[in-house]
Amino acid sequence: MNTFGNIFRLTSFGESHGRGIGGIIDGCPAGIELDTDLVQLDLSRRKPGQSKITTQRSEPDQVEFLSGIFEGKTQGTPISFIVWNKDQHSQDYNNLKDVYRPSHADYTYIKKYGTRDHRGGGRSSARETIARVVAGSLAKQVLGRHQISIQAFVSRVGEVQLQIPYTELDLSKTDDSIVRCPDRETAEKMIARIEAAANDQDTVGGIISCVVKGVPAGWGEPVFNKLHADLGFAMLGINAVKGFEYGSGFEGTKLSGSEHNDVFISTSEGTRTKTNNSGGIQGGISNGEDIYFNVAFKPIATLLKEQQTVDKENKETTILPKGRHDPCVLPRAVPIVEAMAALVLVDHYLLSKLNSL
Amino acid sequence: MNTFGNIFRLTSFGESHGRGIGGIIDGCPAGIELDTDLVQLDLSRRKPGQSKITTQRSEPDQVEFLSGIFEGKTQGTPISFIVWNKDQHSQDYNNLKDVYRPSHADYTYIKKYGTRDHRGGGRSSARETIARVVAGSLAKQVLGRHQISIQAFVSRVGEVQLQIPYTELDLSKTDDSIVRCPDRETAEKMIARIEAAANDQDTVGGIISCVVKGVPAGWGEPVFNKLHADLGFAMLGINAVKGFEYGSGFEGTKLSGSEHNDVFISTSEGTRTKTNNSGGIQGGISNGEDIYFNVAFKPIATLLKEQQTVDKENKETTILPKGRHDPCVLPRAVPIVEAMAALVLVDHYLLSKLNSL
Amino acid sequence: MNTFGNIFRLTSFGESHGRGIGGIIDGCPAGIELDTDLVQLDLSRRKPGQSKITTQRSEPDQVEFLSGIFEGKTQGTPISFIVWNKDQHSQDYNNLKDVYRPSHADYTYIKKYGTRDHRGGGRSSARETIARVVAGSLAKQVLGRHQISIQAFVSRVGEVQLQIPYTELDLSKTDDSIVRCPDRETAEKMIARIEAAANDQDTVGGIISCVVKGVPAGWGEPVFNKLHADLGFAMLGINAVKGFEYGSGFEGTKLSGSEHNDVFISTSEGTRTKTNNSGGIQGGISNGEDIYFNVAFKPIATLLKEQQTVDKENKETTILPKGRHDPCVLPRAVPIVEAMAALVLVDHYLLSKLNSL
Amino acid sequence: MNTFGNIFRLTSFGESHGRGIGGIIDGCPAGIELDTDLVQLDLSRRKPGQSKITTQRSEPDQVEFLSGIFEGKTQGTPISFIVWNKDQHSQDYNNLKDVYRPSHADYTYIKKYGTRDHRGGGRSSARETIARVVAGSLAKQVLGRHQISIQAFVSRVGEVQLQIPYTELDLSKTDDSIVRCPDRETAEKMIARIEAAANDQDTVGGIISCVVKGVPAGWGEPVFNKLHADLGFAMLGINAVKGFEYGSGFEGTKLSGSEHNDVFISTSEGTRTKTNNSGGIQGGISNGEDIYFNVAFKPIATLLKEQQTVDKENKETTILPKGRHDPCVLPRAVPIVEAMAALVLVDHYLLSKLNSL
């Protein structure tokens, strides 16, 4: 159950405090020139220690490709890769061996497997998402050949909400701020909010929004694998995610049908819709409009303040984590959201080749 | 791409205006006594014409099992079934042959397949969910042997919001009202809201909430197939769904970590959590607390009033659907939400047998 | 585990003495005109009672399509179908309820599932292959659009061996004899051999050979899913099959490499091989030459003479089956071999669309 | 298409002349103590340069586990591993860049992918089987806990046939000879036969037989995934394999049913069969008797003598491979056959947990 995708498949491996994090991408077509600098760029957007509002764990996070590439091109064969772990400080976790951190996977892990690598979260660590960012970066490169762009950004931190609709934002400015919000003024408020949480030894959650442009009409499946169902599945598989909505989302359910429907209009570029409450997907299949969605991230569970808990003998105790942790997951999660969206879309791109003869 | 599940797999078939809707359930263990009355009961909760606030299409929706059951028991072999279509009125759709209904799958279907059965929505019709209700009912029966209950109910229609937390509701009363809200007073307001929409030839959306009790700790996968990711995927695959959240959901992202964390406590029944913002799932794996989640349904796209659209030649025109349609999908979607949740959970129940030797 | 194929997938259902045999074909591209007469023709080649050397069970074996076809064309949606059982004589099996037939699946079935439908072989009955013949017939129609032909024939019955290499046979004559051997003289000896077995209340086995022409170079996967591995898997999944070999097969292993290698030659139609010991497949991938292989069928286990056995209490007893049975499975298995080969090839045809961009 | 197995899944990666060969094992239960010495032992049985009758390429073939093991035990999480390539001599292949080696995958590879790593066979190299031996060794360790043994041996080289039935052989002596035939006298003849081929710059094929003891009744699936179909698929996926037969195999098809049937007998250990033409599998499901099968290997295609061929411009030329090659694949393929059998069996062991509640 560590494989994602139907045709373009990522199988990931590795633990936070093991040798490294890596994966195998199977089903990538042959003949694609791989730009490893772009992969490294996405990894650097995800990596710890990148700014004052992220954890200070310092990992170079340099990817090493082990197979499937020859003379710079994909060979149609499995592309394997690894990012070695360097700066682990496993001893910081010694005190967690027999105690369950609240709202972490420690307790559920031991219930599932009967065994647990107590040094960090094992597979539950967000460090696993390195594998997704590498594979997603490759997927973005395949999609880029078809003029498809995927741009995520932070749209809410705690109560600090970006008020401007995405259609009026310049999404190329997202990485100009360390919080990855494209509106400078909101970004500053978000940074202040995160710093306040950090000063408090506390954490804060929020929302990442994502916009996909350029997907042609006709991708997605009508029943279980609706395009938005696959996107939602991908997003809900990211650490700390609590919700997913696309197009008009939860708010749109308050509208009446006559307000919500996207009427079709005739344009010189073909059939379009006047509004886009559908978020670019109708009946599970893309309609050629922008695809956009929101992903809710809870506040990170690791606090640097003492909390009540129990140990593995079910005896009450307290816990005070050491280690270096993020006060807010959102800035580093932006490339992860993009990567998972790319994996879904490249899969449906390949599936779309099979619809008709 | 018409199969759902990993071990307990439903493959569904059929179109709204074809011979019928059916499926094959593969991977159901042998030796389970099947109560077909319970299956029929779930179908009757989903079926059209059940009350004044649903479509008047009148289908008996009687399920016929074709294989896999012998002397009332599952045989470990594929269980196939069909519900024949009876009251189709396909001629009501003749005027839709060359025109795209706004916010339906008509346009995207033709873009995907290059061909389309214009009589109703084909596979995109919610009539396809019959297959899910049958399979889900069987899954519920398997789960019932382990004292697991799944109870969904309507918690919002338009702006009419059920204000009482689920822990204070008597969920056994859900079916007492035709709108399937367990609080009588709210139910009446919801019914009035739906009738107002119907009188207006309009439609209205809302939210279904679902509570699962009795799942032991240890079900779910730590990476892609987190238990809530599989639940979200299942829900987002239901017609008209626009969003999914579990536990504290979107609202919870406004809390700080110290407010949001569910601290562990020691009880005589073992380790529990004091609060349940986690919605019974931590790190993608169940922790033994109640699992609860919300599903957002958009207002149905079919209005009985004229709307602007284009035809297949990209010429602007208008459309006025005939036929019999629901003003609100929610009351009939309650058993569908339960069915999809059951399919996810029975799959993870079977997967949990493989975790350790 | 009742699904075959990766892209073009057949899920089969049904038991010998249940309501019928059917299946769902998922992943068939849209827009293919389905010739149901051809499907029916293949079914009639498989059906019981077709000649004096087959069982006299008399089944019309009329296929009924339930979904996925509209105005004669595939819709890209699941194609479901059923062949109803009619002439079952289940009472003939009453005496088998508690006794295990030698070399049948009765004993292993009860060990696996803990339960068993004793009326015939349940899913282990060769009647299940109806689903394969229907799906395979559709697959053959897709392949036929690419000038690919699949022709199987009986090449050995007991010791009666067809001595002429396939390249010198007129394979269009296969169905001219009831035993389905294209050489008239050998066919007559085979028929006599089968009649001798029948007179003896005994059965006889043999070999079916199959030739596939027109597959372009480049189909198949280099590692696990070698084209011949998928073909072998398909054949070994047919009832009564004990072995599979392709190209030079078992005999070829006696040659030295210099005798066995197929040297490349330049021809006006491109690169070809001088010999074809490779059976059209090199490194698991088709090379454009004819694909050919042999499938070994054991003598049918059901004899109309008394045999020693045990009952479910492990007490020794004897058994004398009633019912109507084939003295030789081979003539009716020819369309099954073709169908399974077609399912493998159509799958690799679709996979080949994903090799490169 | 580089994944093998349903529950216990190996995904392999790597090329003969890349960085190394490795894989990810997903679905291995938690809590199994891994004996890495046993893994290394199996690798040493497969590795080049082990005796005078194998290639002199000298690889240490030391396996490095990268994840999924903690304190010597499996964690239920993906187990990844790599064997680095060391002694590649890629320059030996420069002259093969534009020329197709007869009966190799060079030509078909380029037809499939449009690109090719000409240094060795890429994924088509038998060096890929390292991944299978590592995973298979782990699978054997899981099966060993259930007293299941898998023993393969060379039973024919060219025309030199081992005449003694396996039941009369001491299979623990297989590795006493460098050719891996348990009968000393036959082994010597086989070695002489291989040396003769080598002296001739030629190669020779043959048969590997395999015996599995201890599988309980009830493993396998009745329809497509018959236990022998999965075994055959696994074997046919090994490089150079041309055929597979189990139990009585091809020869058994000459018997009449009354000779071939395995009648049941009552014994103190329960129900057994008197004979074992079924090879331990009836209706695709194990019956508790020994499972045995034969695998046919063609003579290796790489000869150290000049052969006719064409280049990529379809111009005729000749080829004389350099490099270090095996005159006979069989001795080194014995652990590969065992590994693939182990992967199939451990998968069916896990599947058998799902048959009934």
PDB file of C-alpha atoms in Angstrom, chain A residues 180-356:
ATOM      1  CA  ARG A 180       4.433  31.276  -0.124  1.00  0.00           C
ATOM      2  CA  CYS A 181       1.444  33.606  -0.371  1.00  0.00           C
ATOM      3  CA  PRO A 182       1.454  35.621  -3.632  1.00  0.00           C
ATOM      4  CA  ASP A 183      -0.040  38.755  -2.038  1.00  0.00           C
ATOM      5  CA  ARG A 184       2.725  40.606  -0.236  1.00  0.00           C
ATOM      6  CA  GLU A 185       0.567  42.299   2.380  1.00  0.00           C
ATOM      7  CA  THR A 186      -1.229  39.099   3.388  1.00  0.00           C
ATOM      8  CA  ALA A 187       2.062  37.248   3.362  1.00  0.00           C
ATOM      9  CA  GLU A 188       3.485  39.563   5.969  1.00  0.00           C
ATOM     10  CA  LYS A 189       0.502  39.027   8.253  1.00  0.00           C
ATOM     11  CA  MET A 190       0.846  35.271   7.813  1.00  0.00           C
ATOM     12  CA  ILE A 191       4.534  35.366   8.695  1.00  0.00           C
ATOM     13  CA  ALA A 192       3.736  37.374  11.805  1.00  0.00           C
ATOM     14  CA  ARG A 193       1.060  34.841  12.735  1.00  0.00           C
ATOM     15  CA  ILE A 194       3.524  31.959  12.392  1.00  0.00           C
ATOM     16  CA  GLU A 195       6.172  33.769  14.388  1.00  0.00           C
ATOM     17  CA  ALA A 196       3.652  34.408  17.123  1.00  0.00           C
ATOM     18  CA  ALA A 197       2.874  30.698  17.263  1.00  0.00           C
ATOM     19  CA  ALA A 198       6.567  29.842  17.353  1.00  0.00           C
ATOM     20  CA  ASN A 199       7.198  32.295  20.170  1.00  0.00           C
ATOM     21  CA  ASP A 200       4.416  30.581  22.017  1.00  0.00           C
ATOM     22  CA  GLN A 201       6.042  27.149  21.509  1.00  0.00           C
ATOM     23  CA  ASP A 202       2.789  26.490  19.651  1.00  0.00           C
ATOM     24  CA  THR A 203       1.769  25.751  16.061  1.00  0.00           C
ATOM     25  CA  VAL A 204      -0.814  26.975  13.579  1.00  0.00           C
ATOM     26  CA  GLY A 205      -2.711  25.478  10.604  1.00  0.00           C
ATOM     27  CA  GLY A 206      -4.355  26.860   7.503  1.00  0.00           C
ATOM     28  CA  ILE A 207      -5.233  26.319   3.873  1.00  0.00           C
ATOM     29  CA  ILE A 208      -3.288  25.797   0.666  1.00  0.00           C
ATOM     30  CA  SER A 209      -5.055  26.598  -2.590  1.00  0.00           C
ATOM     31  CA  CYS A 210      -4.010  25.186  -5.930  1.00  0.00           C
ATOM     32  CA  VAL A 211      -4.776  26.198  -9.516  1.00  0.00           C
ATOM     33  CA  VAL A 212      -4.198  24.006 -12.555  1.00  0.00           C
ATOM     34  CA  LYS A 213      -4.326  25.639 -15.954  1.00  0.00           C
ATOM     35  CA  GLY A 214      -4.225  24.050 -19.373  1.00  0.00           C
ATOM     36  CA  VAL A 215      -5.851  20.661 -18.778  1.00  0.00           C
ATOM     37  CA  PRO A 216      -7.860  19.855 -21.907  1.00  0.00           C
ATOM     38  CA  ALA A 217     -11.465  18.663 -21.703  1.00  0.00           C
ATOM     39  CA  GLY A 218     -11.876  14.918 -21.336  1.00  0.00           C
ATOM     40  CA  TRP A 219      -9.568  13.789 -18.526  1.00  0.00           C
ATOM     41  CA  GLY A 220     -11.020  11.853 -15.597  1.00  0.00           C
ATOM     42  CA  GLU A 221     -13.347   8.925 -15.115  1.00  0.00           C
ATOM     43  CA  PRO A 222     -17.123   9.142 -14.668  1.00  0.00           C
ATOM     44  CA  VAL A 223     -17.590   6.850 -11.680  1.00  0.00           C
ATOM     45  CA  PHE A 224     -15.114   6.112  -8.870  1.00  0.00           C
ATOM     46  CA  ASN A 225     -12.016   7.775 -10.282  1.00  0.00           C
ATOM     47  CA  LYS A 226     -13.567  11.160 -10.876  1.00  0.00           C
ATOM     48  CA  LEU A 227     -10.733  13.614 -11.476  1.00  0.00           C
ATOM     49  CA  HIS A 228     -11.570  15.486  -8.269  1.00  0.00           C
ATOM     50  CA  ALA A 229     -11.855  12.212  -6.326  1.00  0.00           C
ATOM     51  CA  ASP A 230      -8.328  11.293  -7.366  1.00  0.00           C
ATOM     52  CA  LEU A 231      -7.140  14.808  -6.499  1.00  0.00           C
ATOM     53  CA  GLY A 232      -8.869  14.630  -3.131  1.00  0.00           C
ATOM     54  CA  PHE A 233      -7.398  11.212  -2.432  1.00  0.00           C
ATOM     55  CA  ALA A 234      -3.943  12.571  -3.269  1.00  0.00           C
ATOM     56  CA  MET A 235      -4.324  15.605  -1.022  1.00  0.00           C
ATOM     57  CA  LEU A 236      -5.842  13.713   1.907  1.00  0.00           C
ATOM     58  CA  GLY A 237      -2.832  11.426   1.769  1.00  0.00           C
ATOM     59  CA  ILE A 238      -0.538  14.341   2.633  1.00  0.00           C
ATOM     60  CA  ASN A 239       0.437  14.577   6.300  1.00  0.00           C
ATOM     61  CA  ALA A 240      -1.760  16.846   8.449  1.00  0.00           C
ATOM     62  CA  VAL A 241      -4.502  17.314   5.833  1.00  0.00           C
ATOM     63  CA  LYS A 242      -8.045  17.414   7.251  1.00  0.00           C
ATOM     64  CA  GLY A 243     -10.165  18.434   4.296  1.00  0.00           C
ATOM     65  CA  PHE A 244     -10.442  18.961   0.552  1.00  0.00           C
ATOM     66  CA  GLU A 245     -12.876  20.944  -1.581  1.00  0.00           C
ATOM     67  CA  TYR A 246     -12.833  21.913  -5.237  1.00  0.00           C
ATOM     68  CA  GLY A 247     -14.594  24.567  -7.272  1.00  0.00           C
ATOM     69  CA  SER A 248     -17.322  26.193  -5.192  1.00  0.00           C
ATOM     70  CA  GLY A 249     -16.621  23.698  -2.397  1.00  0.00           C
ATOM     71  CA  PHE A 250     -18.421  23.746   0.936  1.00  0.00           C
ATOM     72  CA  GLU A 251     -19.648  27.316   0.503  1.00  0.00           C
ATOM     73  CA  GLY A 252     -21.192  26.523  -2.862  1.00  0.00           C
ATOM     74  CA  THR A 253     -23.583  24.070  -1.259  1.00  0.00           C
ATOM     75  CA  LYS A 254     -25.481  27.075   0.129  1.00  0.00           C
ATOM     76  CA  LEU A 255     -26.355  28.306  -3.358  1.00  0.00           C
ATOM     77  CA  SER A 256     -29.424  27.298  -5.306  1.00  0.00           C
ATOM     78  CA  GLY A 257     -28.943  25.365  -8.520  1.00  0.00           C
ATOM     79  CA  SER A 258     -29.787  28.357 -10.689  1.00  0.00           C
ATOM     80  CA  GLU A 259     -27.044  30.364  -8.999  1.00  0.00           C
ATOM     81  CA  HIS A 260     -24.539  27.510  -9.004  1.00  0.00           C
ATOM     82  CA  ASN A 261     -24.834  26.148 -12.544  1.00  0.00           C
ATOM     83  CA  ASP A 262     -22.114  27.152 -15.007  1.00  0.00           C
ATOM     84  CA  VAL A 263     -23.963  27.934 -18.215  1.00  0.00           C
ATOM     85  CA  PHE A 264     -22.196  27.141 -21.462  1.00  0.00           C
ATOM     86  CA  ILE A 265     -21.246  29.945 -23.838  1.00  0.00           C
ATOM     87  CA  SER A 266     -19.916  29.892 -27.348  1.00  0.00           C
ATOM     88  CA  THR A 267     -16.538  31.562 -27.847  1.00  0.00           C
ATOM     89  CA  SER A 268     -14.062  31.769 -30.670  1.00  0.00           C
ATOM     90  CA  GLU A 269     -11.901  29.213 -28.836  1.00  0.00           C
ATOM     91  CA  GLY A 270     -14.867  26.859 -28.594  1.00  0.00           C
ATOM     92  CA  THR A 271     -17.358  25.975 -25.908  1.00  0.00           C
ATOM     93  CA  ARG A 272     -16.612  27.516 -22.513  1.00  0.00           C
ATOM     94  CA  THR A 273     -18.539  28.122 -19.304  1.00  0.00           C
ATOM     95  CA  LYS A 274     -19.528  31.601 -18.146  1.00  0.00           C
ATOM     96  CA  THR A 275     -18.732  30.940 -14.499  1.00  0.00           C
ATOM     97  CA  ASN A 276     -16.569  28.180 -13.016  1.00  0.00           C
ATOM     98  CA  ASN A 277     -18.244  26.900  -9.871  1.00  0.00           C
ATOM     99  CA  SER A 278     -17.489  23.448 -11.279  1.00  0.00           C
ATOM    100  CA  GLY A 279     -13.779  24.044 -10.712  1.00  0.00           C
ATOM    101  CA  GLY A 280     -13.010  22.775 -14.182  1.00  0.00           C
ATOM    102  CA  ILE A 281     -14.531  19.341 -13.598  1.00  0.00           C
ATOM    103  CA  GLN A 282     -18.028  18.155 -14.531  1.00  0.00           C
ATOM    104  CA  GLY A 283     -19.194  14.627 -13.833  1.00  0.00           C
ATOM    105  CA  GLY A 284     -15.648  13.795 -12.793  1.00  0.00           C
ATOM    106  CA  ILE A 285     -14.160  14.806 -16.157  1.00  0.00           C
ATOM    107  CA  SER A 286     -12.226  17.987 -16.953  1.00  0.00           C
ATOM    108  CA  ASN A 287     -14.080  20.562 -19.075  1.00  0.00           C
ATOM    109  CA  GLY A 288     -11.108  22.697 -20.120  1.00  0.00           C
ATOM    110  CA  GLU A 289     -11.603  25.469 -17.532  1.00  0.00           C
ATOM    111  CA  ASP A 290      -9.159  26.080 -14.680  1.00  0.00           C
ATOM    112  CA  ILE A 291      -9.129  23.382 -12.040  1.00  0.00           C
ATOM    113  CA  TYR A 292      -8.861  24.821  -8.534  1.00  0.00           C
ATOM    114  CA  PHE A 293      -9.155  23.386  -5.054  1.00  0.00           C
ATOM    115  CA  ASN A 294      -8.417  23.989  -1.375  1.00  0.00           C
ATOM    116  CA  VAL A 295      -6.593  21.765   1.081  1.00  0.00           C
ATOM    117  CA  ALA A 296      -6.983  22.160   4.851  1.00  0.00           C
ATOM    118  CA  PHE A 297      -3.917  21.536   7.065  1.00  0.00           C
ATOM    119  CA  LYS A 298      -4.259  21.126  10.813  1.00  0.00           C
ATOM    120  CA  PRO A 299      -1.794  22.783  13.188  1.00  0.00           C
ATOM    121  CA  ILE A 300       1.265  20.539  13.582  1.00  0.00           C
ATOM    122  CA  ALA A 301       0.942  18.176  16.533  1.00  0.00           C
ATOM    123  CA  THR A 302       4.500  18.548  17.824  1.00  0.00           C
ATOM    124  CA  LEU A 303       4.565  21.396  20.346  1.00  0.00           C
ATOM    125  CA  LEU A 304       7.607  22.442  22.313  1.00  0.00           C
ATOM    126  CA  LYS A 305       5.504  22.666  25.441  1.00  0.00           C
ATOM    127  CA  GLU A 306       4.606  19.988  27.925  1.00  0.00           C
ATOM    128  CA  GLN A 307       1.470  17.964  27.233  1.00  0.00           C
ATOM    129  CA  GLN A 308      -0.467  15.277  29.007  1.00  0.00           C
ATOM    130  CA  THR A 309      -0.278  11.755  27.568  1.00  0.00           C
ATOM    131  CA  VAL A 310       0.043   8.041  28.414  1.00  0.00           C
ATOM    132  CA  ASP A 311       2.832   5.513  27.965  1.00  0.00           C
ATOM    133  CA  LYS A 312       2.671   2.085  26.417  1.00  0.00           C
ATOM    134  CA  GLU A 313       1.584   0.599  29.763  1.00  0.00           C
ATOM    135  CA  ASN A 314      -1.431   2.945  29.643  1.00  0.00           C
ATOM    136  CA  LYS A 315      -0.023   4.985  32.551  1.00  0.00           C
ATOM    137  CA  GLU A 316      -0.546   8.743  32.466  1.00  0.00           C
ATOM    138  CA  THR A 317       2.557  10.884  32.078  1.00  0.00           C
ATOM    139  CA  THR A 318       3.646  14.080  30.354  1.00  0.00           C
ATOM    140  CA  ILE A 319       5.751  14.708  27.302  1.00  0.00           C
ATOM    141  CA  LEU A 320       8.018  17.545  26.210  1.00  0.00           C
ATOM    142  CA  PRO A 321       9.428  16.911  22.736  1.00  0.00           C
ATOM    143  CA  LYS A 322      12.969  17.905  21.912  1.00  0.00           C
ATOM    144  CA  GLY A 323      14.082  18.215  18.372  1.00  0.00           C
ATOM    145  CA  ARG A 324      13.630  20.840  15.712  1.00  0.00           C
ATOM    146  CA  HIS A 325      10.121  21.295  14.411  1.00  0.00           C
ATOM    147  CA  ASP A 326       8.051  23.529  12.160  1.00  0.00           C
ATOM    148  CA  PRO A 327       5.598  25.927  13.777  1.00  0.00           C
ATOM    149  CA  CYS A 328       3.499  25.759  10.595  1.00  0.00           C
ATOM    150  CA  VAL A 329       3.520  23.118   7.881  1.00  0.00           C
ATOM    151  CA  LEU A 330       2.036  25.271   5.141  1.00  0.00           C
ATOM    152  CA  PRO A 331       5.018  27.004   3.475  1.00  0.00           C
ATOM    153  CA  ARG A 332       6.881  23.738   2.977  1.00  0.00           C
ATOM    154  CA  ALA A 333       3.720  21.873   1.913  1.00  0.00           C
ATOM    155  CA  VAL A 334       3.156  24.014  -1.185  1.00  0.00           C
ATOM    156  CA  PRO A 335       5.467  21.925  -3.422  1.00  0.00           C
ATOM    157  CA  ILE A 336       3.954  18.749  -1.956  1.00  0.00           C
ATOM    158  CA  VAL A 337       0.453  19.814  -2.987  1.00  0.00           C
ATOM    159  CA  GLU A 338       1.756  20.632  -6.460  1.00  0.00           C
ATOM    160  CA  ALA A 339       3.577  17.302  -6.660  1.00  0.00           C
ATOM    161  CA  MET A 340       0.555  15.230  -5.713  1.00  0.00           C
ATOM    162  CA  ALA A 341      -1.628  17.169  -8.161  1.00  0.00           C
ATOM    163  CA  ALA A 342       0.952  16.517 -10.870  1.00  0.00           C
ATOM    164  CA  LEU A 343       0.975  12.784 -10.125  1.00  0.00           C
ATOM    165  CA  VAL A 344      -2.815  12.632 -10.471  1.00  0.00           C
ATOM    166  CA  LEU A 345      -2.851  14.641 -13.663  1.00  0.00           C
ATOM    167  CA  VAL A 346      -0.045  12.795 -15.440  1.00  0.00           C
ATOM    168  CA  ASP A 347      -1.841   9.563 -14.631  1.00  0.00           C
ATOM    169  CA  HIS A 348      -5.065  10.834 -16.187  1.00  0.00           C
ATOM    170  CA  TYR A 349      -3.126  12.182 -19.145  1.00  0.00           C
ATOM    171  CA  LEU A 350      -1.830   8.664 -19.802  1.00  0.00           C
ATOM    172  CA  LEU A 351      -5.247   7.114 -19.113  1.00  0.00           C
ATOM    173  CA  SER A 352      -6.792   9.511 -21.629  1.00  0.00           C
ATOM    174  CA  LYS A 353      -4.769   7.802 -24.363  1.00  0.00           C
ATOM    175  CA  LEU A 354      -6.861   4.684 -23.753  1.00  0.00           C
ATOM    176  CA  ASN A 355     -10.348   6.166 -24.055  1.00  0.00           C
ATOM    177  CA  SER A 356     -10.790   5.547 -27.730  1.00  0.00           C
TER     178      SER A 356
END
